[in-house]
Amino acid sequence: MTMPETALPPVVNIAAALGRFSEQWAQRRIAGVNDYDVKVAKLEGEFVWHSHEDTDELLLVVSGRLTVRFRAGDVFLDPGEFVVVPRGVEHCTAAEEETAILLLEPAGVVNTGDAGGAMTKAARELEG
Ligand code: NI
């Protein structure tokens, strides 16, 4: 990120960003950190099993409750908690009620990783 010394960096309000879209399983990019994207998404139901061969993936719960399934078992995340999914490790996210998360991972990472399929969606810039 570059900007003139006379400017201020934008303050990003996560809740406000989440209020600007309703589509589930569709990541919105809200900021960049070097080569990483900071993204938010709303999840409900169960995703597809997948892995990301080349990168770790941070998943932080903002609201709701997230289950992250691994072949070794499930982990449960409440608001304010996060997990880093290691590169190459199969995982599947699930949420019984609509759950909002923040993701941190390199720009261009695809949500379904190596699995592909109908739920594949490129992250979009948050509009408005
Ligand atoms: Ni993933």
PDB file of C-alpha atoms in Angstrom, residues 15 27 36 42 46 50 70 83 88 98 112:
ATOM      1  CA  ALA A  15     -19.527  -4.960  10.396  1.00  0.00           C
ATOM      2  CA  GLN A  27     -15.922 -13.525  -0.670  1.00  0.00           C
ATOM      3  CA  TYR A  36      -2.370 -10.682   0.813  1.00  0.00           C
ATOM      4  CA  LYS A  42     -21.064 -15.005   4.883  1.00  0.00           C
ATOM      5  CA  GLU A  46     -21.665 -26.827   4.358  1.00  0.00           C
ATOM      6  CA  HIS A  50     -10.674 -28.871  -0.475  1.00  0.00           C
ATOM      7  CA  PHE A  70     -10.442 -31.629   9.099  1.00  0.00           C
ATOM      8  CA  VAL A  83      -7.686 -20.851  12.936  1.00  0.00           C
ATOM      9  CA  GLY A  88      -2.070 -28.709   1.713  1.00  0.00           C
ATOM     10  CA  GLU A  98     -25.381 -17.627   8.951  1.00  0.00           C
ATOM     11  CA  THR A 112     -12.523 -24.139  -3.384  1.00  0.00           C
TER      12      THR A 112
END
